[in-house]
Amino acid sequence: MFNVFEMKSEEKNETVKKDQSNFLRNWYVWIISMIGLSSLFLLVTFWCTNIFQDTILSSLIIQKGTTSFDFWERPPVKLIYKFYIFNYTNVEDFESGKANKLRVQQLGPYIYRETKKRVNVQIHENGTISYQEEKSYQWESGNPENEMIVVPNIPLLAAISYFRNLHITAKLLLNLGLSTMNIKTFLNLTVNDFLWGYDDNLYNVLKALSSLQEPLPYERFGILVGSNGISKDRITINTGFNDMNYLGIIEKINGKSIQNIWGDEKCDKIYGTDGSIFPPKWINNYSTPLYIYVKELCKPLSFHFHEYGNVHGIPSLRYKMSVDSLKISSTDSCFCPKTVGHNASERKCPPTGTFNVSACNSGLPILISLPNFYGADQSLIESIDGLKPNETLHESFLDLHQFLALPMNGSSKMQLNVEVRRAIGMPYTGKMKDGMILPIMWYDNTLDVLPQKFVNIFFDAHFVITIVEQAFRWGSVLVFLSCICALLIKVRNHCIHRHLPLCENVSVGNRLIEG
């Protein structure tokens, strides 16, 4: 009798095992399981990693044969330069003593469109790329060829600055030479000549003298002489191929990562991008500034996050250049040029809000500031009549795409000034005090209107990618939970239909489903 019961029990157990095996082999269970595992993989990928974003951002890598390389080599978005020149209107009254201060009248804008190409490109195996910039400027607006201006004689002020620390004999020889040239402290020029170059007897003499040591780089003197054509500087940047966190960062200029300009490794170090591209990680933390290295200043400028905005209806991040960007603090006093003479180890810092670039520009007494001395020492504004600093008109900013960190809009403004450096025995500086800073001109460099194809790219990179990412995120969660529920229901129904003990193991799941 006991054997009969044991046989029936064994038959029942075999039936249970057979039913369980059939259940596991059920195609429905396998499909749901595979879908569930796939959704779990997507869930982990989109919620716990940056694989999706990194894959999209990898398209920014500057790699030959890609669209990003073509855009980088031949930028389709042009730059618009608006030049404003300070015309000195009371020079005669000032020199005769009838006026206590010089007065300026801001003329312009004189507008030019810049076309830039990157040429002589060489790709290196270490993930960097070297090139030279080729620029050309096309006139757009203004009347530079006919409008006359009165401006300081920069070659004269540069010569006096150079000779004032030499022996008295050298000063006398310069004075004698100047007296035969009918040299004037202020010149009457057309805007076009002032910008793009004019023949100057003094400059020709200085050019001949400099050829004995370090020759002057240009045949004629002009504010923008040398801007057209291929730059002599060879720049090396990171392509982002090995690490996207270094995309676009300038590694070297003319083969050097540390320049010999300021006499201090901290200030001589090259750091930042050229402003056309930024590592995406720089905009992940809004407290982290953007750095743009300006080789004409031999210095990086910092831009700080200011506010959210939008360009063409696409959300953007606005970064502004702080008014303190050109101010020198105790931590970066190495940007102050070393003095010439007995105290050559000492440094002399310029007035607050100005930056002395003499060391970076063949010794010319040139200082940089924001337009109309905005944010600079009040004494600079009061020393010249006609200056009207304005935050809205004279601040610099960048509007970056929130995901790609590419500029969609921007305005970079900078003012060129010349410093008066008096010399004993040389009367050409007249009533102007030693160290007086004369504003010359300022420019507003803006991005041209974005082509529609770029607007479409930026639109897709924000809205389409965001929608796709969120769809995969929440879709994977929904599908995964649906698969779990489907499996629990399948198990429950199977157990109930077969009256199997397996139901005891899914009682909790049943209650969840029924609840």
Coordinates of C-alpha atoms in Angstrom, one line a residue:
M1 CA 0.0 0.0 0.0
F2 CA 2.8 2.4 0.9
N3 CA 4.4 1.5 -2.5
V4 CA 1.3 2.6 -4.3
F5 CA 1.4 6.0 -2.6
E6 CA 5.1 6.4 -3.2
M7 CA 4.6 5.6 -6.9
K8 CA 1.8 8.1 -7.2
S9 CA 4.0 10.7 -5.4
E10 CA 6.8 10.1 -7.8
E11 CA 4.5 10.3 -10.8
K12 CA 3.2 13.7 -9.5
N13 CA 6.8 15.0 -9.0
E14 CA 7.7 13.9 -12.5
T15 CA 4.6 15.7 -13.8
V16 CA 5.6 18.9 -12.0
K17 CA 9.1 18.8 -13.3
K18 CA 7.8 18.1 -16.8
D19 CA 5.4 21.0 -16.6
Q20 CA 8.1 23.3 -15.3
S21 CA 10.4 22.3 -18.1
N22 CA 7.7 22.9 -20.7
F23 CA 7.1 26.3 -19.1
L24 CA 10.8 27.3 -19.3
R25 CA 10.8 26.3 -23.0
N26 CA 7.8 28.3 -23.7
W27 CA 8.7 30.7 -26.5
Y28 CA 6.7 33.5 -24.9
V29 CA 8.8 33.4 -21.8
W30 CA 12.0 33.5 -23.8
I31 CA 10.9 36.5 -25.9
I32 CA 9.8 38.4 -22.8
S33 CA 13.0 37.6 -21.0
M34 CA 15.2 38.8 -24.0
I35 CA 13.2 42.0 -24.2
G36 CA 13.5 42.5 -20.5
L37 CA 17.3 41.9 -20.6
S38 CA 17.6 44.3 -23.5
S39 CA 15.6 47.0 -21.8
L40 CA 17.7 46.5 -18.6
F41 CA 20.8 47.0 -20.7
L42 CA 19.4 50.2 -22.2
L43 CA 18.2 51.3 -18.7
V44 CA 21.7 51.0 -17.3
T45 CA 23.3 52.6 -20.4
F46 CA 21.1 55.7 -20.5
W47 CA 20.7 56.2 -16.7
C48 CA 24.1 55.2 -15.3
T49 CA 26.6 56.1 -18.1
N50 CA 27.4 58.8 -20.6
I51 CA 27.9 56.5 -23.5
F52 CA 25.1 58.1 -25.6
Q53 CA 26.3 61.6 -25.0
D54 CA 29.9 60.7 -25.6
T55 CA 29.0 58.9 -28.9
I56 CA 27.3 62.1 -30.1
L57 CA 30.1 64.4 -28.9
S58 CA 32.7 62.1 -30.7
S59 CA 31.5 63.6 -33.9
L60 CA 33.3 66.9 -32.9
I61 CA 36.7 65.2 -33.0
I62 CA 38.9 67.0 -35.6
Q63 CA 39.7 64.0 -37.8
K64 CA 40.4 64.1 -41.5
G65 CA 37.6 62.9 -43.7
T66 CA 34.9 64.0 -41.2
T67 CA 32.4 66.9 -41.5
S68 CA 33.8 68.5 -38.4
F69 CA 37.3 68.6 -40.0
D70 CA 35.9 70.2 -43.1
F71 CA 34.1 72.9 -41.0
W72 CA 37.2 73.4 -38.9
E73 CA 39.5 73.7 -41.9
R74 CA 37.2 76.0 -43.9
P75 CA 34.8 77.7 -41.3
P76 CA 31.5 78.4 -43.1
V77 CA 30.5 81.0 -40.5
K78 CA 32.3 84.3 -41.1
L79 CA 33.4 86.9 -38.6
I80 CA 32.3 90.5 -38.8
Y81 CA 34.7 93.1 -37.6
K82 CA 33.4 96.6 -36.8
F83 CA 36.2 99.1 -36.2
Y84 CA 35.6 102.4 -34.3
I85 CA 38.4 105.0 -34.5
F86 CA 39.0 107.9 -32.1
N87 CA 39.5 111.1 -34.0
Y88 CA 41.3 113.8 -32.1
T89 CA 39.4 117.0 -32.6
N90 CA 41.3 119.7 -30.6
V91 CA 45.0 118.9 -31.0
E92 CA 45.9 122.5 -31.9
D93 CA 44.1 123.9 -28.9
F94 CA 45.7 121.4 -26.6
E95 CA 49.2 122.0 -27.9
S96 CA 48.7 125.8 -27.7
G97 CA 47.4 125.6 -24.1
K98 CA 43.8 126.7 -25.0
A99 CA 42.5 123.2 -23.9
N100 CA 43.4 121.3 -20.8
K101 CA 42.5 117.9 -22.2
L102 CA 42.5 116.2 -25.5
R103 CA 39.1 115.5 -27.0
V104 CA 38.1 112.5 -29.1
Q105 CA 35.2 111.8 -31.4
Q106 CA 34.4 108.2 -32.0
L107 CA 34.0 107.4 -35.8
G108 CA 32.6 104.3 -37.4
P109 CA 31.8 101.6 -37.6
Y110 CA 34.0 100.6 -40.5
I111 CA 32.8 97.0 -41.2
Y112 CA 34.8 94.2 -42.7
R113 CA 34.0 90.5 -43.2
E114 CA 36.8 88.1 -42.3
T115 CA 37.3 84.8 -44.2
K116 CA 39.5 82.4 -42.5
K117 CA 41.1 79.2 -43.6
R118 CA 43.5 76.8 -41.9
V119 CA 46.3 75.9 -44.2
N120 CA 49.5 73.8 -44.2
V121 CA 47.7 71.3 -42.0
Q122 CA 49.8 68.5 -40.5
I123 CA 48.2 65.8 -38.4
H124 CA 50.3 64.2 -35.7
E125 CA 50.1 60.7 -34.2
N126 CA 49.8 62.0 -30.7
G127 CA 46.3 63.4 -31.3
T128 CA 47.3 66.9 -32.2
I129 CA 47.2 68.9 -35.4
S130 CA 49.3 71.9 -36.6
Y131 CA 48.3 74.6 -39.0
Q132 CA 48.6 78.2 -40.0
E133 CA 45.8 80.7 -40.4
E134 CA 45.1 82.4 -43.7
K135 CA 42.8 85.4 -43.4
S136 CA 41.3 87.9 -45.8
Y137 CA 39.1 90.9 -45.2
Q138 CA 36.3 92.2 -47.4
W139 CA 35.0 95.7 -46.9
E140 CA 31.2 95.8 -46.1
S141 CA 30.3 99.3 -44.8
G142 CA 31.6 102.7 -44.0
N143 CA 33.7 105.1 -46.0
P144 CA 37.3 104.4 -45.0
E145 CA 39.0 105.6 -48.2
N146 CA 37.6 109.1 -48.0
E147 CA 37.1 109.9 -44.3
M148 CA 40.0 111.8 -42.7
I149 CA 41.1 111.3 -39.1
V150 CA 43.6 112.9 -36.7
V151 CA 45.4 110.2 -34.7
P152 CA 48.6 109.9 -32.6
N153 CA 51.8 109.2 -34.5
I154 CA 52.5 105.7 -33.2
P155 CA 55.9 105.2 -34.9
L156 CA 57.1 108.5 -33.3
L157 CA 55.9 107.5 -29.8
A158 CA 57.4 104.1 -30.2
A159 CA 60.8 105.6 -31.3
I160 CA 60.8 107.9 -28.3
S161 CA 59.9 105.0 -26.0
Y162 CA 62.8 103.0 -27.3
F163 CA 65.5 105.7 -27.3
R164 CA 64.6 107.2 -23.9
N165 CA 66.6 104.6 -22.1
L166 CA 69.6 104.9 -24.4
H167 CA 72.7 107.2 -24.0
I168 CA 72.1 110.9 -24.5
T169 CA 74.2 110.7 -27.8
A170 CA 71.6 108.3 -29.3
K171 CA 68.8 110.7 -28.3
L172 CA 70.6 113.6 -29.9
L173 CA 71.0 111.7 -33.1
L174 CA 67.3 110.7 -33.2
N175 CA 66.4 114.3 -32.5
L176 CA 68.6 115.5 -35.3
G177 CA 67.0 113.0 -37.7
L178 CA 63.5 113.8 -36.7
S179 CA 64.1 117.5 -37.3
T180 CA 64.8 116.8 -40.9
M181 CA 61.6 114.9 -41.4
N182 CA 59.1 117.5 -40.3
I183 CA 57.7 114.9 -37.8
K184 CA 54.4 115.7 -36.1
T185 CA 53.0 114.1 -32.9
F186 CA 49.5 113.7 -34.6
L187 CA 48.9 112.7 -38.2
N188 CA 46.1 113.4 -40.7
L189 CA 45.3 110.2 -42.5
T190 CA 42.5 108.4 -44.2
V191 CA 40.9 105.7 -42.2
N192 CA 41.9 103.2 -44.9
D193 CA 45.6 104.2 -44.7
F194 CA 45.6 104.1 -40.9
L195 CA 44.1 100.6 -40.8
W196 CA 45.8 98.9 -43.7
G197 CA 49.1 100.7 -44.0
Y198 CA 50.8 104.0 -45.1
D199 CA 54.3 105.0 -46.1
D200 CA 56.0 106.7 -43.1
N201 CA 59.6 108.1 -43.3
L202 CA 60.2 107.5 -39.6
Y203 CA 59.0 104.0 -39.8
N204 CA 61.3 103.4 -42.8
V205 CA 64.3 104.6 -40.8
L206 CA 63.3 102.5 -37.8
K207 CA 62.9 99.5 -40.1
A208 CA 66.4 100.0 -41.5
L209 CA 67.9 100.3 -38.0
S210 CA 66.0 97.3 -36.7
S211 CA 67.4 95.1 -39.5
L212 CA 70.7 95.2 -37.6
Q213 CA 69.0 93.3 -34.7
E214 CA 65.5 92.0 -35.0
P215 CA 63.9 93.3 -38.2
L216 CA 60.4 94.8 -38.2
P217 CA 58.0 92.3 -39.7
Y218 CA 56.1 94.6 -42.1
E219 CA 57.1 97.0 -45.0
R220 CA 54.5 99.7 -44.0
F221 CA 53.0 100.8 -40.8
G222 CA 49.3 100.2 -40.2
I223 CA 47.1 99.0 -37.4
L224 CA 46.0 95.9 -39.4
V225 CA 49.0 95.4 -41.6
G226 CA 49.8 91.8 -41.6
S227 CA 46.3 90.7 -40.9
N228 CA 45.7 89.7 -44.5
G229 CA 47.5 86.6 -45.8
I230 CA 49.0 83.6 -44.1
S231 CA 50.1 84.1 -40.5
K232 CA 53.7 83.3 -39.6
D233 CA 52.6 81.6 -36.4
R234 CA 52.2 77.9 -36.5
I235 CA 49.6 76.7 -34.0
T236 CA 49.2 73.1 -32.6
I237 CA 45.9 72.1 -31.0
N238 CA 44.5 69.0 -29.5
T239 CA 42.0 67.2 -31.8
G240 CA 40.2 65.4 -29.0
F241 CA 41.0 62.0 -30.6
N242 CA 42.6 60.6 -27.5
D243 CA 40.6 62.6 -24.9
M244 CA 37.6 64.8 -25.6
N245 CA 38.4 66.8 -22.5
Y246 CA 41.2 68.5 -24.4
L247 CA 39.3 69.1 -27.6
G248 CA 40.5 72.4 -29.2
I249 CA 43.0 73.3 -26.5
I250 CA 46.1 75.0 -27.9
E251 CA 49.2 72.8 -27.2
K252 CA 51.9 74.9 -28.8
I253 CA 52.6 78.0 -30.8
N254 CA 55.6 77.9 -33.1
G255 CA 56.6 74.6 -31.4
K256 CA 56.6 76.0 -27.9
S257 CA 54.1 75.2 -25.1
I258 CA 55.8 77.9 -22.9
Q259 CA 56.7 81.2 -24.5
N260 CA 59.6 83.5 -23.6
I261 CA 57.7 86.7 -23.2
W262 CA 57.0 87.5 -19.6
G263 CA 60.0 86.0 -18.0
D264 CA 57.9 83.7 -15.8
E265 CA 56.8 80.2 -16.5
K266 CA 53.3 80.7 -15.0
C267 CA 52.5 83.6 -17.3
D268 CA 54.4 82.2 -20.3
K269 CA 52.3 79.0 -20.3
I270 CA 49.9 78.7 -23.2
Y271 CA 46.5 77.6 -22.1
G272 CA 43.0 77.8 -23.7
T273 CA 41.4 77.4 -27.1
D274 CA 41.1 79.9 -30.0
G275 CA 37.5 80.5 -29.2
S276 CA 36.0 78.6 -32.1
I277 CA 35.6 75.3 -30.1
F278 CA 35.7 74.3 -26.5
P279 CA 35.9 70.9 -24.6
P280 CA 32.3 70.0 -23.7
K281 CA 33.3 69.3 -20.1
W282 CA 34.1 73.0 -19.6
I283 CA 30.4 73.8 -19.7
N284 CA 29.3 70.9 -17.4
N285 CA 30.3 72.9 -14.4
Y286 CA 29.1 76.5 -14.6
S287 CA 31.6 77.7 -12.0
T288 CA 34.4 76.7 -14.4
P289 CA 35.5 79.6 -16.7
L290 CA 36.2 79.3 -20.4
Y291 CA 39.7 80.3 -21.4
I292 CA 40.5 81.8 -24.8
Y293 CA 44.2 82.2 -25.6
V294 CA 44.8 85.4 -27.5
K295 CA 48.2 85.2 -29.2
E296 CA 48.3 88.9 -29.9
L297 CA 48.1 89.5 -26.2
C298 CA 50.3 86.4 -25.3
K299 CA 47.7 85.8 -22.6
P300 CA 44.5 83.8 -22.0
L301 CA 41.2 85.6 -21.3
S302 CA 38.6 84.1 -19.1
F303 CA 34.8 84.0 -19.7
H304 CA 32.4 83.2 -16.9
F305 CA 28.9 81.8 -17.0
H306 CA 26.3 84.6 -16.8
E307 CA 22.8 83.3 -17.7
Y308 CA 20.7 81.0 -19.8
G309 CA 19.6 82.3 -23.2
N310 CA 18.6 81.2 -26.6
V311 CA 19.7 81.7 -30.2
H312 CA 17.3 81.1 -33.0
G313 CA 15.0 79.5 -30.4
I314 CA 17.7 77.0 -29.3
P315 CA 18.7 77.1 -25.6
S316 CA 22.2 78.5 -25.0
L317 CA 24.6 79.4 -22.3
R318 CA 25.8 82.9 -22.1
Y319 CA 29.4 83.5 -20.9
K320 CA 30.8 87.0 -20.3
M321 CA 34.3 88.3 -20.1
S322 CA 34.7 89.9 -16.7
V323 CA 35.8 93.5 -16.5
D324 CA 38.6 92.0 -14.3
S325 CA 40.0 90.0 -17.2
L326 CA 42.6 92.7 -18.0
K327 CA 43.3 93.6 -14.4
I328 CA 46.5 92.3 -12.8
S329 CA 46.4 90.9 -9.3
S330 CA 49.1 89.9 -6.9
T331 CA 48.8 86.3 -8.1
D332 CA 49.6 87.1 -11.8
S333 CA 51.9 90.1 -11.4
C334 CA 54.3 88.4 -13.8
F335 CA 52.1 89.9 -16.6
C336 CA 53.6 93.3 -15.7
P337 CA 56.5 94.0 -18.0
K338 CA 60.0 94.2 -16.4
T339 CA 61.4 97.7 -16.2
V340 CA 64.3 98.8 -18.3
G341 CA 67.5 100.2 -16.8
H342 CA 69.1 99.8 -13.4
N343 CA 66.0 98.1 -11.8
A344 CA 65.6 95.6 -14.6
S345 CA 64.4 92.9 -12.1
E346 CA 61.4 95.0 -11.1
R347 CA 58.1 95.0 -12.8
K348 CA 55.8 98.0 -13.6
C349 CA 52.1 97.3 -13.8
P350 CA 49.9 99.4 -16.0
P351 CA 46.8 101.3 -14.7
T352 CA 43.8 99.2 -13.6
G353 CA 41.8 97.9 -16.5
T354 CA 44.6 98.1 -19.0
F355 CA 47.1 95.4 -20.1
N356 CA 50.6 96.2 -21.4
V357 CA 51.4 94.1 -24.5
S358 CA 54.7 95.8 -25.3
A359 CA 56.6 92.6 -24.6
C360 CA 54.4 90.7 -27.0
N361 CA 54.5 93.3 -29.9
S362 CA 58.1 94.2 -30.7
G363 CA 58.4 96.6 -27.8
L364 CA 55.7 99.0 -29.1
P365 CA 54.2 101.0 -26.2
I366 CA 50.8 99.4 -26.8
L367 CA 48.2 98.8 -24.1
I368 CA 44.9 96.9 -24.4
S369 CA 41.7 97.8 -22.6
L370 CA 37.9 97.4 -23.0
P371 CA 36.3 100.0 -25.2
N372 CA 36.1 103.6 -23.9
F373 CA 38.1 102.3 -20.9
Y374 CA 35.0 100.5 -19.6
G375 CA 35.8 99.0 -16.2
A376 CA 39.2 100.7 -16.1
D377 CA 40.6 103.3 -13.6
Q378 CA 38.4 106.4 -13.6
S379 CA 41.4 108.6 -14.1
L380 CA 41.9 107.2 -17.6
I381 CA 38.3 108.1 -18.6
E382 CA 38.7 111.6 -17.1
S383 CA 42.0 112.3 -18.8
I384 CA 40.4 112.4 -22.3
D385 CA 37.1 114.2 -23.2
G386 CA 34.6 112.3 -25.3
L387 CA 34.8 108.8 -23.8
K388 CA 31.6 107.2 -22.8
P389 CA 32.0 103.7 -21.3
N390 CA 28.8 101.6 -21.4
E391 CA 28.3 98.0 -20.1
T392 CA 25.8 97.0 -22.8
L393 CA 27.8 98.4 -25.7
H394 CA 31.3 97.5 -24.5
E395 CA 31.1 94.1 -22.9
S396 CA 32.2 90.8 -24.5
F397 CA 30.1 87.6 -24.5
L398 CA 29.7 84.1 -26.0
D399 CA 26.5 82.2 -26.5
L400 CA 27.4 78.4 -26.5
H401 CA 25.3 75.5 -27.4
Q402 CA 24.3 73.7 -24.2
F403 CA 25.4 70.3 -25.4
L404 CA 28.0 70.8 -28.1
A405 CA 29.8 73.8 -26.5
L406 CA 30.0 75.4 -29.9
P407 CA 29.6 79.2 -30.3
M408 CA 26.2 80.2 -31.8
N409 CA 26.6 83.9 -31.2
G410 CA 29.2 86.2 -29.7
S411 CA 30.8 89.5 -29.5
S412 CA 34.5 90.2 -28.6
K413 CA 35.4 93.8 -28.0
M414 CA 38.9 95.2 -27.4
Q415 CA 40.5 98.7 -27.5
L416 CA 44.0 99.6 -28.7
N417 CA 45.8 102.4 -26.8
V418 CA 49.3 103.9 -27.0
E419 CA 51.3 105.0 -24.0
V420 CA 53.2 108.3 -24.0
R421 CA 56.7 107.8 -22.7
R422 CA 58.6 111.1 -22.5
A423 CA 62.3 111.3 -23.0
I424 CA 64.7 114.0 -21.9
G425 CA 65.8 116.3 -24.7
M426 CA 62.9 115.2 -27.0
P427 CA 60.1 117.8 -27.2
Y428 CA 57.7 115.9 -29.4
T429 CA 55.4 114.8 -26.6
G430 CA 54.5 118.4 -25.8
K431 CA 52.1 118.9 -22.9
M432 CA 51.3 115.2 -22.7
K433 CA 52.4 113.7 -19.4
D434 CA 54.7 110.7 -19.1
G435 CA 52.6 107.6 -18.9
M436 CA 49.5 109.2 -20.4
I437 CA 47.4 106.6 -22.3
L438 CA 45.9 107.7 -25.6
P439 CA 43.0 105.6 -27.0
I440 CA 43.4 104.7 -30.7
M441 CA 40.6 102.5 -31.8
W442 CA 38.4 99.6 -30.7
Y443 CA 36.8 96.7 -32.5
D444 CA 33.7 94.6 -32.2
N445 CA 34.2 91.1 -33.5
T446 CA 30.9 89.2 -34.0
L447 CA 29.7 86.0 -35.6
D448 CA 27.9 86.4 -38.9
V449 CA 24.4 85.1 -39.3
L450 CA 24.4 81.3 -38.9
P451 CA 23.7 79.4 -42.2
Q452 CA 20.4 77.5 -42.0
K453 CA 22.3 74.2 -42.1
F454 CA 24.1 75.1 -38.9
V455 CA 20.8 76.2 -37.3
N456 CA 19.4 72.8 -38.2
I457 CA 22.4 71.0 -36.7
F458 CA 22.2 72.9 -33.5
F459 CA 18.4 72.3 -33.3
D460 CA 18.8 68.6 -33.8
A461 CA 21.7 68.4 -31.3
H462 CA 19.4 69.9 -28.6
F463 CA 15.8 68.9 -29.3
V464 CA 16.0 65.7 -31.3
I465 CA 18.8 64.2 -29.3
T466 CA 17.1 65.2 -26.0
I467 CA 13.8 63.6 -27.2
V468 CA 15.7 60.4 -28.3
E469 CA 17.6 60.2 -25.0
Q470 CA 14.5 60.7 -22.8
A471 CA 12.6 58.3 -25.0
F472 CA 15.2 55.6 -24.4
R473 CA 15.5 56.4 -20.7
W474 CA 11.9 56.2 -19.8
G475 CA 11.0 53.7 -22.5
S476 CA 13.6 51.3 -21.1
V477 CA 12.1 51.7 -17.6
L478 CA 8.6 51.1 -18.9
V479 CA 9.5 48.1 -21.1
F480 CA 11.6 46.5 -18.3
L481 CA 8.8 46.9 -15.7
S482 CA 6.3 45.6 -18.3
C483 CA 8.4 42.5 -18.9
I484 CA 8.6 41.8 -15.2
C485 CA 4.9 42.1 -14.8
A486 CA 4.3 39.9 -17.9
L487 CA 6.6 37.2 -16.5
L488 CA 4.9 37.3 -13.1
I489 CA 1.4 37.0 -14.7
K490 CA 2.6 34.1 -16.9
V491 CA 4.0 32.3 -13.9
R492 CA 0.8 33.0 -11.9
N493 CA -1.5 31.8 -14.6
H494 CA 0.6 28.7 -15.3
C495 CA 0.6 27.7 -11.6
I496 CA -3.1 28.3 -11.2
H497 CA -3.9 26.3 -14.3
R498 CA -1.7 23.4 -13.3
H499 CA -2.2 23.6 -9.5
L500 CA 1.5 23.6 -9.0
P501 CA 3.5 24.2 -5.8
L502 CA 5.5 26.8 -7.8
C503 CA 2.7 29.3 -7.1
E504 CA 3.8 29.5 -3.5
N505 CA 7.1 31.1 -4.6
V506 CA 5.3 33.9 -6.5
S507 CA 2.6 34.7 -4.0
V508 CA 4.2 38.1 -3.3
G509 CA 4.2 38.8 -7.1
N510 CA 0.6 37.8 -7.3
R511 CA -0.4 40.2 -4.5
L512 CA 1.5 43.0 -6.2
I513 CA -0.3 42.3 -9.5
E514 CA -3.7 41.9 -7.9
G515 CA -3.1 45.1 -5.8

